[in-house]
PDB file of C-alpha atoms and ligand atoms in Angstrom:
ATOM      1  CA  MET A 130      30.307 -10.097  -6.092  1.00 50.00           C
ATOM      2  CA  GLN A 131      33.953 -11.174  -5.819  1.00 56.00           C
ATOM      3  CA  GLN A 132      36.104  -8.701  -3.916  1.00 67.00           C
ATOM      4  CA  ASN A 133      39.862  -8.229  -4.106  1.00 84.00           C
ATOM      5  CA  ILE A 134      41.130  -9.883  -0.965  1.00 93.00           C
ATOM      6  CA  ASN A 135      44.690  -8.980   0.001  1.00 96.00           C
ATOM      7  CA  GLY A 136      46.933  -8.604   3.062  1.00 96.00           C
ATOM      8  CA  LYS A 137      45.028  -5.536   4.251  1.00 96.00           C
ATOM      9  CA  THR A 138      41.529  -7.002   4.013  1.00 97.00           C
ATOM     10  CA  LYS A 139      39.575  -6.719   7.251  1.00 96.00           C
ATOM     11  CA  LEU A 140      37.007  -9.257   8.291  1.00 97.00           C
ATOM     12  CA  LEU A 141      33.419  -8.707   9.425  1.00 98.00           C
ATOM     13  CA  GLY A 142      30.803 -11.380   9.985  1.00 98.00           C
ATOM     14  CA  VAL A 143      27.597 -12.611  11.522  1.00 98.00           C
ATOM     15  CA  ILE A 144      27.312 -15.291  14.214  1.00 98.00           C
ATOM     16  CA  GLY A 145      24.105 -17.257  14.552  1.00 96.00           C
ATOM     17  CA  ASN A 146      22.570 -20.712  14.255  1.00 96.00           C
ATOM     18  CA  PRO A 147      21.008 -21.390  11.791  1.00 92.00           C
ATOM     19  CA  ILE A 148      22.695 -18.827   9.586  1.00 94.00           C
ATOM     20  CA  GLU A 149      22.308 -20.181   6.051  1.00 91.00           C
ATOM     21  CA  HIS A 150      19.406 -17.880   5.120  1.00 87.00           C
ATOM     22  CA  THR A 151      20.960 -14.609   6.256  1.00 90.00           C
ATOM     23  CA  ILE A 152      20.988 -11.720   3.793  1.00 90.00           C
ATOM     24  CA  SER A 153      23.443  -9.711   5.917  1.00 94.00           C
ATOM     25  CA  PRO A 154      26.496 -10.715   3.793  1.00 95.00           C
ATOM     26  CA  THR A 155      24.756  -9.242   0.744  1.00 93.00           C
ATOM     27  CA  ILE A 156      24.072  -5.995   2.608  1.00 93.00           C
ATOM     28  CA  HIS A 157      27.618  -5.581   3.928  1.00 95.00           C
ATOM     29  CA  ASN A 158      29.607  -6.836   0.952  1.00 94.00           C
ATOM     30  CA  THR A 159      27.611  -4.529  -1.331  1.00 92.00           C
ATOM     31  CA  LEU A 160      28.326  -1.629   1.021  1.00 92.00           C
ATOM     32  CA  ALA A 161      32.056  -2.457   1.113  1.00 92.00           C
ATOM     33  CA  LYS A 162      32.208  -2.629  -2.660  1.00 90.00           C
ATOM     34  CA  MET A 163      30.288   0.591  -3.224  1.00 89.00           C
ATOM     35  CA  LEU A 164      32.256   2.511  -0.617  1.00 90.00           C
ATOM     36  CA  ASN A 165      35.510   1.032  -1.865  1.00 92.00           C
ATOM     37  CA  MET A 166      36.402  -0.352   1.564  1.00 93.00           C
ATOM     38  CA  ASN A 167      38.630  -3.365   1.967  1.00 95.00           C
ATOM     39  CA  PHE A 168      36.248  -5.463   4.075  1.00 95.00           C
ATOM     40  CA  VAL A 169      34.774  -8.912   3.654  1.00 97.00           C
ATOM     41  CA  TYR A 170      31.668 -10.045   5.574  1.00 97.00           C
ATOM     42  CA  VAL A 171      31.031 -13.750   6.108  1.00 98.00           C
ATOM     43  CA  PRO A 172      28.498 -15.924   7.980  1.00 98.00           C
ATOM     44  CA  PHE A 173      29.667 -18.016  10.962  1.00 98.00           C
ATOM     45  CA  LYS A 174      27.485 -20.878  12.169  1.00 98.00           C
ATOM     46  CA  VAL A 175      28.420 -21.380  15.817  1.00 98.00           C
ATOM     47  CA  ASP A 176      27.215 -24.185  18.107  1.00 98.00           C
ATOM     48  CA  TYR A 177      25.425 -23.153  21.275  1.00 96.00           C
ATOM     49  CA  ASN A 178      28.195 -24.224  23.639  1.00 97.00           C
ATOM     50  CA  ASP A 179      30.939 -22.643  21.536  1.00 98.00           C
ATOM     51  CA  LEU A 180      29.778 -19.021  21.588  1.00 98.00           C
ATOM     52  CA  GLY A 181      32.318 -17.823  24.194  1.00 98.00           C
ATOM     53  CA  LYS A 182      35.163 -19.561  22.367  1.00 98.00           C
ATOM     54  CA  ALA A 183      33.994 -18.102  19.060  1.00 98.00           C
ATOM     55  CA  ILE A 184      34.034 -14.542  20.421  1.00 98.00           C
ATOM     56  CA  GLU A 185      37.490 -15.022  21.953  1.00 98.00           C
ATOM     57  CA  GLY A 186      38.752 -16.472  18.699  1.00 98.00           C
ATOM     58  CA  ALA A 187      37.214 -13.645  16.696  1.00 98.00           C
ATOM     59  CA  GLN A 188      39.021 -11.126  18.883  1.00 98.00           C
ATOM     60  CA  ALA A 189      42.312 -12.998  18.489  1.00 98.00           C
ATOM     61  CA  LEU A 190      41.815 -12.992  14.727  1.00 98.00           C
ATOM     62  CA  ASN A 191      41.156  -9.233  14.736  1.00 98.00           C
ATOM     63  CA  ILE A 192      37.657  -9.563  13.292  1.00 98.00           C
ATOM     64  CA  VAL A 193      36.731  -5.901  13.529  1.00 98.00           C
ATOM     65  CA  GLY A 194      32.959  -6.165  13.601  1.00 98.00           C
ATOM     66  CA  LEU A 195      30.341  -8.857  14.153  1.00 98.00           C
ATOM     67  CA  ASN A 196      26.609  -9.097  13.971  1.00 98.00           C
ATOM     68  CA  ILE A 197      24.966 -11.454  16.421  1.00 97.00           C
ATOM     69  CA  THR A 198      21.688 -13.084  15.567  1.00 94.00           C
ATOM     70  CA  VAL A 199      19.291 -15.756  16.853  1.00 89.00           C
ATOM     71  CA  PRO A 200      19.774 -17.381  19.330  1.00 93.00           C
ATOM     72  CA  TYR A 201      22.750 -15.458  20.738  1.00 96.00           C
ATOM     73  CA  LYS A 202      21.678 -11.820  21.207  1.00 95.00           C
ATOM     74  CA  GLU A 203      21.444 -12.197  24.987  1.00 94.00           C
ATOM     75  CA  LYS A 204      23.907 -15.013  25.499  1.00 96.00           C
ATOM     76  CA  VAL A 205      26.768 -12.986  23.987  1.00 98.00           C
ATOM     77  CA  ILE A 206      26.631 -10.246  26.643  1.00 98.00           C
ATOM     78  CA  PRO A 207      29.056 -11.843  29.178  1.00 98.00           C
ATOM     79  CA  SER A 208      31.698 -12.010  26.417  1.00 98.00           C
ATOM     80  CA  LEU A 209      31.749  -8.223  25.936  1.00 98.00           C
ATOM     81  CA  CYS A 210      34.095  -5.659  27.485  1.00 98.00           C
ATOM     82  CA  ASP A 211      31.411  -2.979  27.392  1.00 98.00           C
ATOM     83  CA  ILE A 212      27.789  -2.490  26.320  1.00 98.00           C
ATOM     84  CA  MET A 213      26.070   0.660  25.029  1.00 97.00           C
ATOM     85  CA  PRO A 214      23.196   2.044  27.143  1.00 93.00           C
ATOM     86  CA  LEU A 215      20.378   1.202  24.689  1.00 92.00           C
ATOM     87  CA  ALA A 216      21.616  -2.387  24.265  1.00 95.00           C
ATOM     88  CA  LYS A 217      21.909  -2.702  28.039  1.00 95.00           C
ATOM     89  CA  GLN A 218      18.343  -1.449  28.523  1.00 94.00           C
ATOM     90  CA  ILE A 219      17.037  -3.871  25.900  1.00 94.00           C
ATOM     91  CA  GLY A 220      19.164  -6.677  27.297  1.00 93.00           C
ATOM     92  CA  ALA A 221      20.178  -7.806  23.806  1.00 94.00           C
ATOM     93  CA  VAL A 222      23.057  -7.085  21.467  1.00 96.00           C
ATOM     94  CA  ASN A 223      23.140  -7.544  17.695  1.00 97.00           C
ATOM     95  CA  THR A 224      26.348  -5.683  16.789  1.00 98.00           C
ATOM     96  CA  LEU A 225      29.886  -5.955  18.189  1.00 98.00           C
ATOM     97  CA  LYS A 226      32.690  -3.508  17.486  1.00 98.00           C
ATOM     98  CA  LEU A 227      36.276  -4.484  18.272  1.00 98.00           C
ATOM     99  CA  THR A 228      38.239  -2.103  20.505  1.00 98.00           C
ATOM    100  CA  GLU A 229      41.614  -2.486  22.239  1.00 97.00           C
ATOM    101  CA  LYS A 230      39.902  -3.988  25.293  1.00 97.00           C
ATOM    102  CA  GLY A 231      37.602  -6.351  23.440  1.00 98.00           C
ATOM    103  CA  TYR A 232      34.155  -6.166  21.836  1.00 98.00           C
ATOM    104  CA  VAL A 233      31.690  -3.406  22.679  1.00 98.00           C
ATOM    105  CA  GLY A 234      28.018  -4.385  22.217  1.00 98.00           C
ATOM    106  CA  TYR A 235      25.372  -2.303  20.437  1.00 98.00           C
ATOM    107  CA  ASN A 236      21.754  -2.893  19.544  1.00 96.00           C
ATOM    108  CA  THR A 237      20.846  -1.556  16.115  1.00 97.00           C
ATOM    109  CA  ASP A 238      17.550  -3.509  15.833  1.00 95.00           C
ATOM    110  CA  ALA A 239      15.557  -0.833  17.639  1.00 95.00           C
ATOM    111  CA  ASP A 240      17.115   1.929  15.514  1.00 94.00           C
ATOM    112  CA  GLY A 241      16.457  -0.122  12.382  1.00 96.00           C
ATOM    113  CA  LEU A 242      12.785  -0.478  13.251  1.00 97.00           C
ATOM    114  CA  PHE A 243      12.525   3.182  14.217  1.00 97.00           C
ATOM    115  CA  ARG A 244      13.955   4.351  10.900  1.00 96.00           C
ATOM    116  CA  SER A 245      11.692   1.991   8.981  1.00 97.00           C
ATOM    117  CA  LEU A 246       8.612   3.270  10.868  1.00 98.00           C
ATOM    118  CA  ASN A 247       9.655   6.884  10.264  1.00 97.00           C
ATOM    119  CA  GLU A 248      10.096   6.306   6.538  1.00 95.00           C
ATOM    120  CA  HIS A 249       6.461   5.164   6.450  1.00 97.00           C
ATOM    121  CA  ALA A 250       5.219   7.964   8.706  1.00 97.00           C
ATOM    122  CA  ILE A 251       4.201   5.468  11.406  1.00 98.00           C
ATOM    123  CA  THR A 252       4.202   7.352  14.699  1.00 97.00           C
ATOM    124  CA  LEU A 253       4.937   5.882  18.119  1.00 98.00           C
ATOM    125  CA  ARG A 254       4.679   9.111  20.085  1.00 98.00           C
ATOM    126  CA  GLU A 255       1.381   9.397  21.964  1.00 98.00           C
ATOM    127  CA  SER A 256       0.155   6.216  20.299  1.00 98.00           C
ATOM    128  CA  HIS A 257      -1.283   3.045  21.767  1.00 98.00           C
ATOM    129  CA  ILE A 258       0.931   0.214  20.515  1.00 98.00           C
ATOM    130  CA  VAL A 259       0.066  -3.484  20.716  1.00 98.00           C
ATOM    131  CA  ILE A 260       3.069  -5.808  20.689  1.00 98.00           C
ATOM    132  CA  ILE A 261       2.425  -9.452  19.814  1.00 98.00           C
ATOM    133  CA  GLY A 262       5.022 -11.650  21.537  1.00 97.00           C
ATOM    134  CA  ALA A 263       7.305 -11.103  24.517  1.00 96.00           C
ATOM    135  CA  GLY A 264      10.661 -12.567  23.427  1.00 91.00           C
ATOM    136  CA  GLY A 265      13.930 -10.836  22.594  1.00 88.00           C
ATOM    137  CA  ALA A 266      12.588  -9.037  19.537  1.00 92.00           C
ATOM    138  CA  ALA A 267       9.539  -7.806  21.489  1.00 95.00           C
ATOM    139  CA  ARG A 268      11.865  -6.455  24.148  1.00 94.00           C
ATOM    140  CA  ALA A 269      13.663  -4.207  21.659  1.00 95.00           C
ATOM    141  CA  VAL A 270      10.312  -3.054  20.243  1.00 97.00           C
ATOM    142  CA  ALA A 271       8.823  -2.341  23.676  1.00 97.00           C
ATOM    143  CA  MET A 272      11.849  -0.325  24.811  1.00 96.00           C
ATOM    144  CA  LEU A 273      11.791   1.647  21.571  1.00 96.00           C
ATOM    145  CA  CYS A 274       8.064   2.421  21.946  1.00 98.00           C
ATOM    146  CA  ALA A 275       8.585   3.542  25.537  1.00 97.00           C
ATOM    147  CA  ARG A 276      11.633   5.647  24.649  1.00 95.00           C
ATOM    148  CA  GLU A 277       9.643   7.302  21.878  1.00 97.00           C
ATOM    149  CA  LYS A 278       6.866   8.146  24.321  1.00 98.00           C
ATOM    150  CA  ALA A 279       4.065   5.859  23.228  1.00 98.00           C
ATOM    151  CA  ASN A 280       1.249   6.572  25.671  1.00 97.00           C
ATOM    152  CA  LYS A 281       0.280   2.917  26.154  1.00 98.00           C
ATOM    153  CA  ILE A 282       1.809  -0.449  25.298  1.00 98.00           C
ATOM    154  CA  THR A 283      -0.227  -3.661  25.333  1.00 98.00           C
ATOM    155  CA  ILE A 284       1.707  -6.925  25.198  1.00 98.00           C
ATOM    156  CA  ILE A 285      -0.150  -9.981  23.915  1.00 98.00           C
ATOM    157  CA  ASN A 286       1.655 -13.244  24.549  1.00 97.00           C
ATOM    158  CA  ARG A 287       0.989 -16.957  24.931  1.00 97.00           C
ATOM    159  CA  THR A 288       2.890 -17.069  28.236  1.00 97.00           C
ATOM    160  CA  ARG A 289       1.463 -14.405  30.516  1.00 97.00           C
ATOM    161  CA  ALA A 290       4.410 -14.435  32.937  1.00 97.00           C
ATOM    162  CA  LYS A 291       6.829 -13.539  30.153  1.00 96.00           C
ATOM    163  CA  ALA A 292       4.660 -10.628  29.042  1.00 98.00           C
ATOM    164  CA  GLN A 293       4.390  -9.417  32.620  1.00 98.00           C
ATOM    165  CA  GLU A 294       8.135  -9.616  33.065  1.00 97.00           C
ATOM    166  CA  LEU A 295       8.616  -7.496  29.926  1.00 97.00           C
ATOM    167  CA  ALA A 296       6.006  -4.977  31.124  1.00 98.00           C
ATOM    168  CA  HIS A 297       7.860  -4.670  34.447  1.00 97.00           C
ATOM    169  CA  HIS A 298      11.157  -4.286  32.661  1.00 96.00           C
ATOM    170  CA  VAL A 299       9.789  -1.369  30.601  1.00 97.00           C
ATOM    171  CA  ARG A 300       8.324   0.252  33.727  1.00 97.00           C
ATOM    172  CA  ARG A 301      11.698   0.139  35.459  1.00 96.00           C
ATOM    173  CA  HIS A 302      12.970   2.548  32.781  1.00 95.00           C
ATOM    174  CA  TYR A 303       9.923   4.518  31.572  1.00 97.00           C
ATOM    175  CA  PRO A 304       6.562   5.663  32.979  1.00 97.00           C
ATOM    176  CA  THR A 305       4.599   4.255  30.003  1.00 98.00           C
ATOM    177  CA  GLU A 306       1.205   2.678  30.763  1.00 98.00           C
ATOM    178  CA  MET A 307       1.528  -1.083  30.272  1.00 98.00           C
ATOM    179  CA  GLU A 308      -1.115  -3.771  29.727  1.00 97.00           C
ATOM    180  CA  VAL A 309      -0.716  -7.536  29.383  1.00 97.00           C
ATOM    181  CA  LEU A 310      -3.161  -9.837  27.550  1.00 96.00           C
ATOM    182  CA  ARG A 311      -3.301 -13.415  26.391  1.00 95.00           C
ATOM    183  CA  PHE A 312      -4.509 -14.369  22.923  1.00 95.00           C
ATOM    184  CA  HIS A 313      -7.877 -15.581  24.217  1.00 91.00           C
ATOM    185  CA  ASP A 314      -8.525 -12.176  25.870  1.00 91.00           C
ATOM    186  CA  ILE A 315      -8.025 -10.366  22.581  1.00 92.00           C
ATOM    187  CA  HIS A 316     -11.725  -9.800  21.772  1.00 91.00           C
ATOM    188  CA  GLY A 317     -11.928  -7.386  24.725  1.00 89.00           C
ATOM    189  CA  ILE A 318      -9.112  -5.127  23.544  1.00 94.00           C
ATOM    190  CA  ASP A 319      -9.779  -1.387  23.155  1.00 93.00           C
ATOM    191  CA  THR A 320      -9.109   0.396  19.874  1.00 97.00           C
ATOM    192  CA  PHE A 321      -5.461   1.249  19.423  1.00 98.00           C
ATOM    193  CA  ASP A 322      -3.065   2.569  16.774  1.00 98.00           C
ATOM    194  CA  VAL A 323      -0.351   0.150  15.704  1.00 98.00           C
ATOM    195  CA  ALA A 324       0.095  -3.635  16.087  1.00 98.00           C
ATOM    196  CA  ILE A 325       3.689  -4.909  15.930  1.00 98.00           C
ATOM    197  CA  GLN A 326       4.018  -8.671  15.419  1.00 98.00           C
ATOM    198  CA  THR A 327       7.314  -9.982  16.856  1.00 97.00           C
ATOM    199  CA  THR A 328       6.855 -13.781  17.088  1.00 96.00           C
ATOM    200  CA  PRO A 329       8.183 -16.261  14.506  1.00 94.00           C
ATOM    201  CA  ILE A 330       4.590 -17.345  13.747  1.00 97.00           C
ATOM    202  CA  GLY A 331       3.986 -17.135   9.971  1.00 97.00           C
ATOM    203  CA  MET A 332       7.661 -17.248   9.060  1.00 94.00           C
ATOM    204  CA  SER A 333       8.588 -19.332   6.023  1.00 92.00           C
ATOM    205  CA  PRO A 334       7.884 -22.266   5.605  1.00 94.00           C
ATOM    206  CA  ASN A 335       4.880 -21.959   7.981  1.00 96.00           C
ATOM    207  CA  VAL A 336       3.361 -19.171   5.926  1.00 97.00           C
ATOM    208  CA  LEU A 337      -0.287 -20.010   6.681  1.00 98.00           C
ATOM    209  CA  ASN A 338       0.088 -19.500  10.444  1.00 98.00           C
ATOM    210  CA  ASN A 339      -1.270 -16.322  11.980  1.00 98.00           C
ATOM    211  CA  PRO A 340      -0.910 -15.505  15.706  1.00 97.00           C
ATOM    212  CA  VAL A 341      -4.198 -13.558  15.702  1.00 97.00           C
ATOM    213  CA  THR A 342      -7.177 -15.469  14.362  1.00 94.00           C
ATOM    214  CA  ASP A 343      -9.894 -13.389  16.062  1.00 94.00           C
ATOM    215  CA  ASP A 344     -11.447 -11.344  13.226  1.00 94.00           C
ATOM    216  CA  SER A 345     -12.680  -8.538  15.465  1.00 95.00           C
ATOM    217  CA  PHE A 346      -9.047  -7.632  16.311  1.00 97.00           C
ATOM    218  CA  TYR A 347      -8.548  -6.274  12.804  1.00 97.00           C
ATOM    219  CA  ASP A 348     -11.315  -3.677  13.237  1.00 97.00           C
ATOM    220  CA  LYS A 349      -9.458  -2.012  16.071  1.00 97.00           C
ATOM    221  CA  PHE A 350      -6.299  -0.427  14.591  1.00 98.00           C
ATOM    222  CA  HIS A 351      -4.909   1.341  11.520  1.00 98.00           C
ATOM    223  CA  THR A 352      -1.337   0.043  11.038  1.00 98.00           C
ATOM    224  CA  ALA A 353       0.093  -3.501  11.159  1.00 98.00           C
ATOM    225  CA  VAL A 354       3.839  -4.162  11.335  1.00 98.00           C
ATOM    226  CA  ASP A 355       5.359  -7.643  11.157  1.00 98.00           C
ATOM    227  CA  LEU A 356       9.069  -8.059  11.915  1.00 97.00           C
ATOM    228  CA  ILE A 357       9.143 -11.108   9.628  1.00 95.00           C
ATOM    229  CA  TYR A 358      10.513 -10.399   6.124  1.00 92.00           C
ATOM    230  CA  ASN A 359      10.225 -13.882   4.648  1.00 91.00           C
ATOM    231  CA  PRO A 360       7.520 -14.096   3.392  1.00 95.00           C
ATOM    232  CA  GLY A 361       7.186 -10.410   2.537  1.00 95.00           C
ATOM    233  CA  LYS A 362       3.497 -10.644   3.402  1.00 98.00           C
ATOM    234  CA  THR A 363       2.713 -12.922   6.346  1.00 98.00           C
ATOM    235  CA  ALA A 364      -0.781 -14.302   6.962  1.00 98.00           C
ATOM    236  CA  PHE A 365      -1.091 -11.620   9.661  1.00 98.00           C
ATOM    237  CA  LEU A 366      -0.261  -8.808   7.202  1.00 98.00           C
ATOM    238  CA  LYS A 367      -2.507 -10.312   4.505  1.00 98.00           C
ATOM    239  CA  LYS A 368      -5.439 -10.385   6.864  1.00 98.00           C
ATOM    240  CA  ALA A 369      -4.726  -6.808   7.977  1.00 98.00           C
ATOM    241  CA  GLU A 370      -4.469  -5.627   4.380  1.00 98.00           C
ATOM    242  CA  GLU A 371      -7.795  -7.250   3.520  1.00 97.00           C
ATOM    243  CA  LYS A 372      -9.304  -5.110   6.273  1.00 97.00           C
ATOM    244  CA  GLY A 373      -7.836  -1.914   4.798  1.00 98.00           C
ATOM    245  CA  ILE A 374      -5.064  -1.596   7.377  1.00 98.00           C
ATOM    246  CA  GLN A 375      -1.688  -0.062   6.403  1.00 98.00           C
ATOM    247  CA  ILE A 376       0.987  -2.802   6.458  1.00 98.00           C
ATOM    248  CA  LEU A 377       4.774  -2.926   6.810  1.00 98.00           C
ATOM    249  CA  ASN A 378       7.064  -5.977   6.918  1.00 97.00           C
ATOM    250  CA  GLY A 379      10.495  -6.426   8.533  1.00 96.00           C
ATOM    251  CA  PHE A 380      12.654  -6.066   5.434  1.00 94.00           C
ATOM    252  CA  GLU A 381      13.543  -2.417   5.916  1.00 94.00           C
ATOM    253  CA  MET A 382      14.167  -2.948   9.627  1.00 96.00           C
ATOM    254  CA  LEU A 383      16.684  -5.640   8.712  1.00 94.00           C
ATOM    255  CA  LEU A 384      18.259  -3.421   6.111  1.00 94.00           C
ATOM    256  CA  TYR A 385      18.496  -0.382   8.372  1.00 96.00           C
ATOM    257  CA  GLN A 386      19.902  -2.325  11.337  1.00 96.00           C
ATOM    258  CA  GLY A 387      22.633  -3.520   8.955  1.00 95.00           C
ATOM    259  CA  ILE A 388      23.302  -0.027   7.656  1.00 95.00           C
ATOM    260  CA  LYS A 389      23.548   1.256  11.198  1.00 96.00           C
ATOM    261  CA  ALA A 390      26.002  -1.519  12.128  1.00 97.00           C
ATOM    262  CA  TYR A 391      28.156  -0.654   9.122  1.00 95.00           C
ATOM    263  CA  GLU A 392      28.134   2.991  10.138  1.00 95.00           C
ATOM    264  CA  ILE A 393      29.251   2.029  13.655  1.00 97.00           C
ATOM    265  CA  TRP A 394      32.077  -0.211  12.416  1.00 96.00           C
ATOM    266  CA  ASN A 395      33.443   2.207   9.871  1.00 91.00           C
ATOM    267  CA  ASN A 396      32.532   5.670  11.160  1.00 89.00           C
ATOM    268  CA  VAL A 397      30.827   6.492   7.871  1.00 90.00           C
ATOM    269  CA  GLU A 398      27.378   7.676   6.905  1.00 92.00           C
ATOM    270  CA  ILE A 399      25.591   5.721   4.193  1.00 93.00           C
ATOM    271  CA  SER A 400      23.943   7.913   1.547  1.00 92.00           C
ATOM    272  CA  ASP A 401      20.502   7.254   0.050  1.00 91.00           C
ATOM    273  CA  SER A 402      21.994   6.406  -3.355  1.00 91.00           C
ATOM    274  CA  VAL A 403      24.217   3.705  -1.808  1.00 90.00           C
ATOM    275  CA  LEU A 404      21.212   2.423   0.133  1.00 90.00           C
ATOM    276  CA  GLU A 405      19.186   2.124  -3.086  1.00 90.00           C
ATOM    277  CA  GLU A 406      21.976   0.101  -4.708  1.00 88.00           C
ATOM    278  CA  VAL A 407      22.083  -2.241  -1.706  1.00 87.00           C
ATOM    279  CA  ILE A 408      18.325  -2.794  -1.995  1.00 87.00           C
ATOM    280  CA  ARG A 409      18.708  -3.496  -5.732  1.00 88.00           C
ATOM    281  CA  GLN A 410      21.470  -6.083  -5.070  1.00 84.00           C
ATOM    282  CA  ILE A 411      19.444  -7.851  -2.383  1.00 81.00           C
ATOM    283  CA  LYS A 412      16.422  -8.031  -4.688  1.00 83.00           C
ATOM    284  CA  ASN A 413      18.634  -9.392  -7.503  1.00 85.00           C
ATOM    285  CA  GLN A 414      20.101 -12.084  -5.307  1.00 79.00           C
ATOM    286  CA  ASN A 415      16.915 -13.115  -3.580  1.00 71.00           C
ATOM    287  CA  GLY A 416      14.525 -12.970  -6.529  1.00 61.00           C
TER     288      GLY A 416
HETATM  289  P1  ATR B 670      12.933 -13.695  19.545  1.00 86.19           P
HETATM  290  O1  ATR B 670      14.239 -13.419  20.239  1.00 86.19           O
HETATM  291  O2  ATR B 670      13.081 -13.879  18.052  1.00 86.19           O
HETATM  292  O3  ATR B 670      11.850 -12.743  19.903  1.00 86.19           O
HETATM  293  P2  ATR B 670      12.089 -15.665  21.471  1.00 86.19           P
HETATM  294  O4  ATR B 670      12.800 -14.910  22.514  1.00 86.19           O
HETATM  295  O5  ATR B 670      12.223 -17.152  21.414  1.00 86.19           O
HETATM  296  O6  ATR B 670      12.514 -15.164  20.016  1.00 86.19           O
HETATM  297  O7  ATR B 670      10.538 -15.264  21.547  1.00 86.19           O
HETATM  298  C1  ATR B 670       9.587 -15.801  20.719  1.00 86.19           C
HETATM  299  C2  ATR B 670       8.209 -15.214  21.035  1.00 86.19           C
HETATM  300  O8  ATR B 670       7.280 -15.799  20.148  1.00 86.19           O
HETATM  301  C3  ATR B 670       7.722 -15.507  22.432  1.00 86.19           C
HETATM  302  O9  ATR B 670       6.912 -14.424  22.845  1.00 86.19           O
HETATM  303  C4  ATR B 670       6.884 -16.760  22.235  1.00 86.19           C
HETATM  304  O10 ATR B 670       5.813 -16.927  23.156  1.00 86.19           O
HETATM  305  P3  ATR B 670       6.065 -17.549  24.638  1.00 86.19           P
HETATM  306  O11 ATR B 670       6.609 -16.405  25.465  1.00 86.19           O
HETATM  307  O12 ATR B 670       4.734 -17.985  25.073  1.00 86.19           O
HETATM  308  O13 ATR B 670       7.058 -18.658  24.448  1.00 86.19           O
HETATM  309  C5  ATR B 670       6.275 -16.486  20.891  1.00 86.19           C
HETATM  310  N1  ATR B 670       5.937 -17.737  20.204  1.00 86.19           N
HETATM  311  C6  ATR B 670       6.784 -18.539  19.519  1.00 86.19           C
HETATM  312  N2  ATR B 670       6.128 -19.582  19.000  1.00 86.19           N
HETATM  313  C7  ATR B 670       4.821 -19.432  19.365  1.00 86.19           C
HETATM  314  C8  ATR B 670       3.628 -20.169  19.113  1.00 86.19           C
HETATM  315  N3  ATR B 670       3.639 -21.294  18.383  1.00 86.19           N
HETATM  316  N4  ATR B 670       2.467 -19.702  19.635  1.00 86.19           N
HETATM  317  C9  ATR B 670       2.440 -18.563  20.371  1.00 86.19           C
HETATM  318  N5  ATR B 670       3.528 -17.836  20.637  1.00 86.19           N
HETATM  319  C10 ATR B 670       4.704 -18.246  20.137  1.00 86.19           C
END
């Protein structure tokens, strides 16, 4: 996918560590090519103590847009000149847009998940949602569920204090009913609607790991979402599918957060036909 790089080429990129397995360059370079825009998107592996320097350098080099991924979505915030309200509420940023004053931070993860859920007719409104995990990804999911008026959110996490902190954070912004459980309390859980798995448990290469081993859990809900996209079917989703539960992985969320970032950087709207081509290219390049 070689592009014509010339004096007018603008640079976009993604900062993270590790970064080698990212599929974001495929998403954005395909978009640039299809929309005939003179942009190149590259991965930047940045050491933990160099993040501030990297952002300053990126600004000096006129890098017009950046994605920020693990482990920097929170750490990057002090380097920004401004932050959008949703990103501020979530406390995490995955997209930076360069302005005259510096980088403005956005969070397109929540929008990406929301669009992916909508495409599969998975409803948050008036639903009881169980979130597995209480890290950065869970935070975006919890704020989205609350914003979309879920009627109850249960957070299941290994470390109870972290789950409680997230529950309090949600309650500071929304009146949603919150519940906190640990994995060994899971057998007592009421029936609910959707389980959203946000931990790295089951991610390649540890594909046999499943955060929820209690069989009775899988009799209690109708839809299982895992934010992991590699493998496409985690042990958690496999188990859910065996029990007749509707399943959805994190691939479309990843895709849609990227699309949204591109729309923010370039003030364009991506059509469905372009989106389909991007999906085709990703599948070609990743088998
Ligand atoms: P991210 O930003 O990707 O969400 P994170 O902030 O490091 O990553 O959060 C990871 C989440 O996965 C946490 O909820 C973590 O549980 P703790 O709060 O108890 O640390 C959870 N997690 C990660 N590895 C885990 C494991 N082996 N068993 C149980 N929970 C795990």
